[in-house]
Coordinates of N, CA and C in Angstrom, one line a residue:
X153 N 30.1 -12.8 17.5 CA 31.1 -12.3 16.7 C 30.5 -11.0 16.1
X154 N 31.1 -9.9 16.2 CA 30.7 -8.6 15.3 C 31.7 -8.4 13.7
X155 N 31.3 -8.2 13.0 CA 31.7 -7.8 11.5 C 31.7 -6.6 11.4
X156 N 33.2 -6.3 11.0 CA 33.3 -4.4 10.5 C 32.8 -4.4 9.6
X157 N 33.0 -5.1 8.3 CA 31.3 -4.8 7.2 C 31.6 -6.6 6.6
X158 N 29.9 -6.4 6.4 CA 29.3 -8.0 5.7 C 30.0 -8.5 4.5
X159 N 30.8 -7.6 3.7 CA 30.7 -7.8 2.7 C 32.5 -7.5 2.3
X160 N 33.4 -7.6 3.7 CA 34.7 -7.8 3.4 C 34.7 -5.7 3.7
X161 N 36.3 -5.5 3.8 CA 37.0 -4.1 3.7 C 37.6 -3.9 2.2
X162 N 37.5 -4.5 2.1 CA 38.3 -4.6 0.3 C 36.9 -4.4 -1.0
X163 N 36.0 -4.1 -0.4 CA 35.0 -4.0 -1.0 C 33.9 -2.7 -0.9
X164 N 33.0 -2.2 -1.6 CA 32.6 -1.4 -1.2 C 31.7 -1.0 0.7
X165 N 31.7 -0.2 0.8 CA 31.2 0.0 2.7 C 30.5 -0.9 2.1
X166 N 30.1 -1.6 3.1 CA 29.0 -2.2 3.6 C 28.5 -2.4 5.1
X167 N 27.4 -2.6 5.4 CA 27.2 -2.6 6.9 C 27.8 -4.0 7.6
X168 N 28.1 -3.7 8.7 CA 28.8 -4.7 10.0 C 27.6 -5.8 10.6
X169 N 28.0 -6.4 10.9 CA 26.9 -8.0 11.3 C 27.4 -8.3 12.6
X170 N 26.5 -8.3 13.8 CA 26.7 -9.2 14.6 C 26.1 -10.4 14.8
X171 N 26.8 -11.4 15.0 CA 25.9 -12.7 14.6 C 26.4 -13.9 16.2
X172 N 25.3 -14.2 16.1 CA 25.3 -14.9 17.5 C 26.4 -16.6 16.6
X173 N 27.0 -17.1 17.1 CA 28.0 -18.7 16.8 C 27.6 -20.0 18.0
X174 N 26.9 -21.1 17.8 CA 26.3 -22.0 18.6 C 27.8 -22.9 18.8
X175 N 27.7 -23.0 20.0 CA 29.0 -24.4 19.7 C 28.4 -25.8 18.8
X176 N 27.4 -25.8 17.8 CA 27.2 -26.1 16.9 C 27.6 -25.9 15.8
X177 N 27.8 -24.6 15.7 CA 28.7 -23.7 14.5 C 27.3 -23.2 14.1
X178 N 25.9 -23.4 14.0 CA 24.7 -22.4 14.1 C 25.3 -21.3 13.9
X179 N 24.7 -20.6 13.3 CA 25.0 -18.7 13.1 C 23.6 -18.4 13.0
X180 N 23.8 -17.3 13.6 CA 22.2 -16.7 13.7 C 22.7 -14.9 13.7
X181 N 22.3 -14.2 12.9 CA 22.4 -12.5 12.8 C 21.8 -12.0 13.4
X182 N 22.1 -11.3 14.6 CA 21.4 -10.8 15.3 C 21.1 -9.2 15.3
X183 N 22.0 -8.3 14.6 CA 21.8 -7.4 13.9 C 22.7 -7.0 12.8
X184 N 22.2 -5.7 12.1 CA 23.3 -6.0 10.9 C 22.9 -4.4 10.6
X185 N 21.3 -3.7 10.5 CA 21.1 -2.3 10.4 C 21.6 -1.1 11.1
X186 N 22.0 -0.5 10.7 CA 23.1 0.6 11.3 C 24.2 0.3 11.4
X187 N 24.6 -0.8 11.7 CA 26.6 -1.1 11.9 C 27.1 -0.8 11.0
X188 N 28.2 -0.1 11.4 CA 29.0 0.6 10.2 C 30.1 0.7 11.1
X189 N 31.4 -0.5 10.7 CA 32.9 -0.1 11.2 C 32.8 -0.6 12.5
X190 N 32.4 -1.8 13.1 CA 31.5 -2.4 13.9 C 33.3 -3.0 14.4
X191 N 33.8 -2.4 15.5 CA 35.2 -2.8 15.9 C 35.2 -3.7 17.4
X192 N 34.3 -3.8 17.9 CA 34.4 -4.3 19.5 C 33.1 -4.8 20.1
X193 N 33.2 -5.5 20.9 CA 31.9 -5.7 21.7 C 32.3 -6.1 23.4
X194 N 31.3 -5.9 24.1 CA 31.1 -6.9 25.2 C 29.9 -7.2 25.0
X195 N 29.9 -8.4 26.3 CA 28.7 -8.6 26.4 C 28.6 -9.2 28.2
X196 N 27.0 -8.7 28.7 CA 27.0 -8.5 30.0 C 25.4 -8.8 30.1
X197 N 25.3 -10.2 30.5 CA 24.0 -10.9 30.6 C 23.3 -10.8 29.0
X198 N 22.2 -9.7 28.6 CA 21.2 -10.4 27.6 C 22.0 -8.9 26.7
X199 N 22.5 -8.7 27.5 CA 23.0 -6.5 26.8 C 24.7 -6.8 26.2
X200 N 24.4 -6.6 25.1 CA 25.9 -6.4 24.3 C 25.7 -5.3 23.9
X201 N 27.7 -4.4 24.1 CA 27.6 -3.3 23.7 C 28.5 -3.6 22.2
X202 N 28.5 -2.8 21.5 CA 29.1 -2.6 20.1 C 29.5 -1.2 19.8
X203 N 31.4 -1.2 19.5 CA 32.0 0.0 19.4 C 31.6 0.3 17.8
X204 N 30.7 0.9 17.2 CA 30.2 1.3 16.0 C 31.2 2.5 15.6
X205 N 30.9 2.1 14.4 CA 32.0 3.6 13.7 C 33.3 3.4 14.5
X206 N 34.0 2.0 14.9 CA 35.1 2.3 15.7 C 36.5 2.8 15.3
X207 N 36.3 3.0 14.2 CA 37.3 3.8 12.8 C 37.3 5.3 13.0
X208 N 36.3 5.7 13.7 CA 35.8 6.8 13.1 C 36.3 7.9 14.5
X209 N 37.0 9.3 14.2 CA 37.2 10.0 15.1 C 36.3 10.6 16.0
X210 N 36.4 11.1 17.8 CA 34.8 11.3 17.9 C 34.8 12.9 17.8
X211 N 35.4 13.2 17.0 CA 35.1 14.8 16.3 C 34.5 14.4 15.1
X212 N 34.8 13.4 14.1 CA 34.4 13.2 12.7 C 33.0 13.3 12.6
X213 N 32.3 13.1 11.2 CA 31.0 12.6 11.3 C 31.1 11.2 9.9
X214 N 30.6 10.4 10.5 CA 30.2 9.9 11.8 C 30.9 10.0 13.0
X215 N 30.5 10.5 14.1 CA 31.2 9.8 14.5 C 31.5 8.6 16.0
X216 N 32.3 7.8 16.2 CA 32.3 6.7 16.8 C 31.6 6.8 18.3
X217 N 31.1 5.4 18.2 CA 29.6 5.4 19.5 C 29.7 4.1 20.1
X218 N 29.1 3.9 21.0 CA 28.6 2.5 21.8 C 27.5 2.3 21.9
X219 N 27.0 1.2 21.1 CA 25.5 0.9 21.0 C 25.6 -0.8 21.4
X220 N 24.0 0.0 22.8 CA 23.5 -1.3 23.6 C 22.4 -1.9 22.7
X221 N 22.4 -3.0 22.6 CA 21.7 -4.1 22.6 C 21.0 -5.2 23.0
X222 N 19.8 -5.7 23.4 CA 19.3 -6.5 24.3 C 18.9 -7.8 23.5
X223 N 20.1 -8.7 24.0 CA 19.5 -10.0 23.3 C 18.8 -10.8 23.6
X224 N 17.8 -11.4 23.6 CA 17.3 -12.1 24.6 C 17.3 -13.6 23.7
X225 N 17.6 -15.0 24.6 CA 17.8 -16.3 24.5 C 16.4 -17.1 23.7

């Protein structure tokens, strides 16, 4: 599950969370530094990608990116 920020939209920015969900219901954060506006992911073996800044025009600054990730089990 990725989070556009931790801390709700109705609240001041805060950074985005991706957090791993166990069919236990386990949550585990697997990252949370740099996400900002954290709108999309895939995921393809141990590599998730994350649409960061997905709000954000890609003339703006910030502006919006795809950041890989390597999760390992």
């Amino acid at each position: 599950m990725v989070t556009f920020a931790k801390d709700g939209i109705a609240t001041p920015p805060s950074d985005g969370v991706l957090t791993r969900i166990e069919k236990n219901g386990k949550k585990t954060v697997l990252a949370s530094a740099g996400l900002a506006q954290a709108t999309g992911l895939a995921i393809d073996g141990d590599d998730v990608y994350i649409a960061n800044h997905g709000t954000s025009p890609s003339t703006g600054k910030p502006s919006g990116s795809i950041e890989k990730l390597t999760v390992r089990n």
